[in-house]
Each structure stands twice: as C-alpha cells, then as structure tokens.
C-alpha cells in the first residue's frame, strides 16, 4: 500500500511523525506533498523519509496532477505493476 499525503505540514510534528511511523510499521509507504508557499517542508520531508517515499514541494495547486502522476508511475515501477 502507498499513500500520497497532501498537506501544508502545519500540525504538531510529533503527531505527524507518529502517523508516519505507524504507517511504516504496517508496511505502507508514504509520499508527502507540501502544498503552498507556507508548507513545512522539513516536517513533510521527515514523514516521507520515515515512510520510504518522496517529498514534493508544490507551490501551486495546478502542479498537483503532474506530481501525483509522477509518484504513481514511480510506485508502479517499484512494485512492477502491469
């Protein structure tokens, strides 16, 4: 299972870290997407590192389709889905 987590990262760091660790324990990978100029990239990057995924900084919502498509393609390659 793979999750793409879209957020500004403006939440309690300990809670987000705990969520990422819990997902990793359940064998779920996680990519994080920081949306907007105020996104907390350091927290979201930490979550992606724990989750074995990637972090994308997306200042403008118009880029979301491209980022989501790219991440799904990378996951498909990693899992060799048809």
mmCIF file of N, CA and C in Angstrom:
data_model
loop_
_atom_site.group_PDB
_atom_site.id
_atom_site.type_symbol
_atom_site.label_atom_id
_atom_site.label_comp_id
_atom_site.label_asym_id
_atom_site.label_seq_id
_atom_site.Cartn_x
_atom_site.Cartn_y
_atom_site.Cartn_z
ATOM 1 N N UNK A 1 0.844 -1.176 0.000
ATOM 2 C CA UNK A 1 0.000 0.000 0.000
ATOM 3 C C UNK A 1 0.883 1.230 0.000
ATOM 4 N N UNK A 2 0.416 2.262 -0.686
ATOM 5 C CA UNK A 2 1.153 3.516 -0.780
ATOM 6 C C UNK A 2 0.175 4.672 -0.610
ATOM 7 N N UNK A 3 0.568 5.653 0.170
ATOM 8 C CA UNK A 3 -0.256 6.824 0.432
ATOM 9 C C UNK A 3 0.461 8.056 -0.081
ATOM 10 N N UNK A 4 -0.300 8.921 -0.734
ATOM 11 C CA UNK A 4 0.204 10.254 -1.077
ATOM 12 C C UNK A 4 -0.487 11.213 -0.109
ATOM 13 N N UNK A 5 0.304 11.813 0.763
ATOM 14 C CA UNK A 5 -0.200 12.666 1.839
ATOM 15 C C UNK A 5 -0.042 14.118 1.425
ATOM 16 N N UNK A 6 -1.146 14.796 1.195
ATOM 17 C CA UNK A 6 -1.164 16.192 0.773
ATOM 18 C C UNK A 6 -1.453 17.070 1.979
ATOM 19 N N UNK A 7 -0.552 18.017 2.253
ATOM 20 C CA UNK A 7 -0.702 18.823 3.464
ATOM 21 C C UNK A 7 0.155 20.086 3.368
ATOM 22 N N UNK A 8 -0.130 21.015 4.277
ATOM 23 C CA UNK A 8 0.776 22.146 4.437
ATOM 24 C C UNK A 8 1.790 21.855 5.547
ATOM 25 N N UNK A 9 1.622 20.712 6.216
ATOM 26 C CA UNK A 9 2.546 20.318 7.274
ATOM 27 C C UNK A 9 2.410 21.134 8.542
ATOM 28 N N UNK A 10 1.376 21.940 8.623
ATOM 29 C CA UNK A 10 1.185 22.816 9.777
ATOM 30 C C UNK A 10 0.348 22.112 10.846
ATOM 31 N N UNK A 11 0.916 21.098 11.437
ATOM 32 C CA UNK A 11 0.284 20.362 12.532
ATOM 33 C C UNK A 11 1.393 19.979 13.504
ATOM 34 N N UNK A 12 1.008 19.419 14.612
ATOM 35 C CA UNK A 12 2.004 19.029 15.613
ATOM 36 C C UNK A 12 2.964 18.002 15.001
ATOM 37 N N UNK A 13 4.243 18.344 14.989
ATOM 38 C CA UNK A 13 5.253 17.484 14.378
ATOM 39 C C UNK A 13 5.239 16.081 14.979
ATOM 40 N N UNK A 14 5.079 15.989 16.283
ATOM 41 C CA UNK A 14 5.081 14.681 16.944
ATOM 42 C C UNK A 14 3.929 13.808 16.443
ATOM 43 N N UNK A 15 2.759 14.424 16.217
ATOM 44 C CA UNK A 15 1.605 13.663 15.722
ATOM 45 C C UNK A 15 1.848 13.162 14.303
ATOM 46 N N UNK A 16 2.405 14.018 13.457
ATOM 47 C CA UNK A 16 2.681 13.620 12.077
ATOM 48 C C UNK A 16 3.761 12.537 12.024
ATOM 49 N N UNK A 17 4.764 12.668 12.869
ATOM 50 C CA UNK A 17 5.824 11.658 12.923
ATOM 51 C C UNK A 17 5.251 10.315 13.375
ATOM 52 N N UNK A 18 4.406 10.350 14.388
ATOM 53 C CA UNK A 18 3.783 9.129 14.909
ATOM 54 C C UNK A 18 2.924 8.463 13.822
ATOM 55 N N UNK A 19 2.193 9.265 13.054
ATOM 56 C CA UNK A 19 1.376 8.727 11.975
ATOM 57 C C UNK A 19 2.258 8.043 10.926
ATOM 58 N N UNK A 20 3.356 8.695 10.543
ATOM 59 C CA UNK A 20 4.267 8.133 9.547
ATOM 60 C C UNK A 20 4.887 6.832 10.053
ATOM 61 N N UNK A 21 5.264 6.805 11.316
ATOM 62 C CA UNK A 21 5.858 5.598 11.897
ATOM 63 C C UNK A 21 4.843 4.450 11.947
ATOM 64 N N UNK A 22 3.616 4.772 12.274
ATOM 65 C CA UNK A 22 2.567 3.761 12.330
ATOM 66 C C UNK A 22 2.313 3.160 10.953
ATOM 67 N N UNK A 23 2.283 4.002 9.940
ATOM 68 C CA UNK A 23 2.069 3.515 8.582
ATOM 69 C C UNK A 23 3.242 2.650 8.135
ATOM 70 N N UNK A 24 4.454 3.060 8.464
ATOM 71 C CA UNK A 24 5.636 2.279 8.098
ATOM 72 C C UNK A 24 5.614 0.913 8.792
ATOM 73 N N UNK A 25 5.187 0.893 10.041
ATOM 74 C CA UNK A 25 5.073 -0.365 10.778
ATOM 75 C C UNK A 25 4.079 -1.307 10.109
ATOM 76 N N UNK A 26 3.050 -0.732 9.496
ATOM 77 C CA UNK A 26 2.024 -1.513 8.792
ATOM 78 C C UNK A 26 2.408 -1.777 7.330
ATOM 79 N N UNK A 27 3.691 -1.582 7.000
ATOM 80 C CA UNK A 27 4.221 -1.832 5.648
ATOM 81 C C UNK A 27 3.585 -0.957 4.574
ATOM 82 N N UNK A 28 3.247 0.268 4.947
ATOM 83 C CA UNK A 28 2.710 1.232 3.995
ATOM 84 C C UNK A 28 3.793 2.256 3.686
ATOM 85 N N UNK A 29 3.996 2.540 2.422
ATOM 86 C CA UNK A 29 4.915 3.606 2.057
ATOM 87 C C UNK A 29 4.134 4.908 1.939
ATOM 88 N N UNK A 30 4.834 6.022 2.092
ATOM 89 C CA UNK A 30 4.168 7.318 2.044
ATOM 90 C C UNK A 30 5.028 8.349 1.343
ATOM 91 N N UNK A 31 4.411 9.016 0.391
ATOM 92 C CA UNK A 31 4.974 10.199 -0.234
ATOM 93 C C UNK A 31 4.223 11.392 0.327
ATOM 94 N N UNK A 32 4.918 12.492 0.556
ATOM 95 C CA UNK A 32 4.251 13.696 1.044
ATOM 96 C C UNK A 32 4.345 14.800 0.005
ATOM 97 N N UNK A 33 3.299 15.598 -0.039
ATOM 98 C CA UNK A 33 3.227 16.728 -0.961
ATOM 99 C C UNK A 33 2.907 17.962 -0.135
ATOM 100 N N UNK A 34 3.833 18.912 -0.128
ATOM 101 C CA UNK A 34 3.627 20.166 0.577
ATOM 102 C C UNK A 34 3.012 21.171 -0.376
ATOM 103 N N UNK A 35 1.779 21.570 -0.107
ATOM 104 C CA UNK A 35 1.062 22.492 -0.989
ATOM 105 C C UNK A 35 1.087 23.904 -0.436
ATOM 106 N N UNK A 36 1.540 24.822 -1.266
ATOM 107 C CA UNK A 36 1.533 26.227 -0.893
ATOM 108 C C UNK A 36 2.878 26.716 -0.397
ATOM 109 N N UNK A 37 3.024 28.021 -0.407
ATOM 110 C CA UNK A 37 4.308 28.620 -0.025
ATOM 111 C C UNK A 37 4.596 28.492 1.470
ATOM 112 N N UNK A 38 3.569 28.231 2.275
ATOM 113 C CA UNK A 38 3.768 28.113 3.717
ATOM 114 C C UNK A 38 3.920 26.684 4.206
ATOM 115 N N UNK A 39 4.047 25.739 3.275
ATOM 116 C CA UNK A 39 4.155 24.326 3.677
ATOM 117 C C UNK A 39 5.453 24.101 4.447
ATOM 118 N N UNK A 40 5.366 23.302 5.496
ATOM 119 C CA UNK A 40 6.529 22.987 6.326
ATOM 120 C C UNK A 40 7.277 21.809 5.704
ATOM 121 N N UNK A 41 8.198 22.126 4.816
ATOM 122 C CA UNK A 41 8.943 21.114 4.082
ATOM 123 C C UNK A 41 9.766 20.202 4.959
ATOM 124 N N UNK A 42 10.290 20.711 6.062
ATOM 125 C CA UNK A 42 11.135 19.861 6.904
ATOM 126 C C UNK A 42 10.313 18.741 7.555
ATOM 127 N N UNK A 43 9.119 19.053 8.003
ATOM 128 C CA UNK A 43 8.257 18.037 8.618
ATOM 129 C C UNK A 43 7.798 17.031 7.564
ATOM 130 N N UNK A 44 7.376 17.540 6.420
ATOM 131 C CA UNK A 44 6.879 16.658 5.364
ATOM 132 C C UNK A 44 8.001 15.787 4.788
ATOM 133 N N UNK A 45 9.194 16.314 4.697
ATOM 134 C CA UNK A 45 10.341 15.523 4.229
ATOM 135 C C UNK A 45 10.663 14.414 5.245
ATOM 136 N N UNK A 46 10.593 14.741 6.539
ATOM 137 C CA UNK A 46 10.825 13.755 7.579
ATOM 138 C C UNK A 46 9.798 12.625 7.472
ATOM 139 N N UNK A 47 8.546 12.959 7.239
ATOM 140 C CA UNK A 47 7.492 11.950 7.097
ATOM 141 C C UNK A 47 7.762 11.048 5.901
ATOM 142 N N UNK A 48 8.157 11.643 4.780
ATOM 143 C CA UNK A 48 8.450 10.861 3.573
ATOM 144 C C UNK A 48 9.652 9.945 3.804
ATOM 145 N N UNK A 49 10.645 10.446 4.516
ATOM 146 C CA UNK A 49 11.821 9.613 4.824
ATOM 147 C C UNK A 49 11.420 8.400 5.666
ATOM 148 N N UNK A 50 10.616 8.631 6.680
ATOM 149 C CA UNK A 50 10.145 7.531 7.528
ATOM 150 C C UNK A 50 9.311 6.556 6.698
ATOM 151 N N UNK A 51 8.499 7.114 5.798
ATOM 152 C CA UNK A 51 7.585 6.306 5.004
ATOM 153 C C UNK A 51 8.193 5.671 3.769
ATOM 154 N N UNK A 52 9.467 5.922 3.522
ATOM 155 C CA UNK A 52 10.111 5.308 2.364
ATOM 156 C C UNK A 52 9.635 5.849 1.041
ATOM 157 N N UNK A 53 9.093 7.059 1.056
ATOM 158 C CA UNK A 53 8.591 7.677 -0.168
ATOM 159 C C UNK A 53 9.381 8.914 -0.537
ATOM 160 N N UNK A 54 8.729 9.808 -1.219
ATOM 161 C CA UNK A 54 9.356 11.038 -1.684
ATOM 162 C C UNK A 54 8.620 12.250 -1.115
ATOM 163 N N UNK A 55 9.292 13.380 -1.135
ATOM 164 C CA UNK A 55 8.673 14.652 -0.753
ATOM 165 C C UNK A 55 8.667 15.558 -1.974
ATOM 166 N N UNK A 56 7.520 16.148 -2.245
ATOM 167 C CA UNK A 56 7.393 17.128 -3.317
ATOM 168 C C UNK A 56 6.918 18.449 -2.722
ATOM 169 N N UNK A 57 7.577 19.527 -3.088
ATOM 170 C CA UNK A 57 7.144 20.863 -2.710
ATOM 171 C C UNK A 57 6.371 21.430 -3.894
ATOM 172 N N UNK A 58 5.093 21.719 -3.691
ATOM 173 C CA UNK A 58 4.226 22.177 -4.775
ATOM 174 C C UNK A 58 3.645 23.535 -4.389
ATOM 175 N N UNK A 59 4.234 24.605 -4.909
ATOM 176 C CA UNK A 59 3.752 25.928 -4.538
ATOM 177 C C UNK A 59 2.375 26.270 -5.110
ATOM 178 N N UNK A 60 1.995 25.608 -6.201
ATOM 179 C CA UNK A 60 0.755 25.950 -6.891
ATOM 180 C C UNK A 60 -0.052 24.684 -7.158
ATOM 181 N N UNK A 61 -1.335 24.707 -6.820
ATOM 182 C CA UNK A 61 -2.196 23.534 -6.971
ATOM 183 C C UNK A 61 -2.289 23.040 -8.416
ATOM 184 N N UNK A 62 -2.008 23.891 -9.367
ATOM 185 C CA UNK A 62 -2.084 23.471 -10.769
ATOM 186 C C UNK A 62 -1.038 22.417 -11.104
ATOM 187 N N UNK A 63 -0.042 22.220 -10.247
ATOM 188 C CA UNK A 63 1.012 21.232 -10.470
ATOM 189 C C UNK A 63 0.691 19.869 -9.848
ATOM 190 N N UNK A 64 -0.415 19.772 -9.126
ATOM 191 C CA UNK A 64 -0.726 18.543 -8.401
ATOM 192 C C UNK A 64 -0.898 17.329 -9.318
ATOM 193 N N UNK A 65 -1.586 17.500 -10.432
ATOM 194 C CA UNK A 65 -1.803 16.372 -11.339
ATOM 195 C C UNK A 65 -0.477 15.791 -11.800
ATOM 196 N N UNK A 66 0.458 16.639 -12.165
ATOM 197 C CA UNK A 66 1.763 16.185 -12.633
ATOM 198 C C UNK A 66 2.503 15.435 -11.535
ATOM 199 N N UNK A 67 2.485 15.975 -10.323
ATOM 200 C CA UNK A 67 3.189 15.363 -9.201
ATOM 201 C C UNK A 67 2.565 14.021 -8.829
ATOM 202 N N UNK A 68 1.243 13.960 -8.745
ATOM 203 C CA UNK A 68 0.574 12.706 -8.405
ATOM 204 C C UNK A 68 0.850 11.646 -9.468
ATOM 205 N N UNK A 69 0.764 12.025 -10.730
ATOM 206 C CA UNK A 69 1.020 11.091 -11.825
ATOM 207 C C UNK A 69 2.447 10.562 -11.760
ATOM 208 N N UNK A 70 3.402 11.450 -11.520
ATOM 209 C CA UNK A 70 4.812 11.041 -11.421
ATOM 210 C C UNK A 70 4.997 10.040 -10.288
ATOM 211 N N UNK A 71 4.414 10.318 -9.124
ATOM 212 C CA UNK A 71 4.600 9.437 -7.986
ATOM 213 C C UNK A 71 3.950 8.076 -8.227
ATOM 214 N N UNK A 72 2.771 8.063 -8.806
ATOM 215 C CA UNK A 72 2.100 6.797 -9.100
ATOM 216 C C UNK A 72 2.941 5.969 -10.072
ATOM 217 N N UNK A 73 3.525 6.604 -11.075
ATOM 218 C CA UNK A 73 4.378 5.887 -12.022
ATOM 219 C C UNK A 73 5.601 5.286 -11.324
ATOM 220 N N UNK A 74 6.199 6.033 -10.416
ATOM 221 C CA UNK A 74 7.357 5.522 -9.671
ATOM 222 C C UNK A 74 6.975 4.333 -8.794
ATOM 223 N N UNK A 75 5.828 4.407 -8.169
ATOM 224 C CA UNK A 75 5.354 3.301 -7.323
ATOM 225 C C UNK A 75 5.057 2.085 -8.189
ATOM 226 N N UNK A 76 4.432 2.300 -9.328
ATOM 227 C CA UNK A 76 4.137 1.181 -10.233
ATOM 228 C C UNK A 76 5.438 0.482 -10.645
ATOM 229 N N UNK A 77 6.466 1.245 -10.939
ATOM 230 C CA UNK A 77 7.752 0.658 -11.328
ATOM 231 C C UNK A 77 8.363 -0.130 -10.173
ATOM 232 N N UNK A 78 8.264 0.412 -8.990
ATOM 233 C CA UNK A 78 8.845 -0.247 -7.822
ATOM 234 C C UNK A 78 8.166 -1.582 -7.521
ATOM 235 N N UNK A 79 6.863 -1.629 -7.755
ATOM 236 C CA UNK A 79 6.121 -2.847 -7.481
ATOM 237 C C UNK A 79 5.871 -3.697 -8.724
ATOM 238 N N UNK A 80 6.374 -3.237 -9.860
ATOM 239 C CA UNK A 80 6.234 -3.954 -11.127
ATOM 240 C C UNK A 80 4.775 -4.292 -11.452
ATOM 241 N N UNK A 81 3.913 -3.294 -11.276
ATOM 242 C CA UNK A 81 2.510 -3.495 -11.639
ATOM 243 C C UNK A 81 2.386 -3.410 -13.146
ATOM 244 N N UNK A 82 1.428 -4.141 -13.721
ATOM 245 C CA UNK A 82 1.240 -4.092 -15.187
ATOM 246 C C UNK A 82 0.726 -2.746 -15.650
#
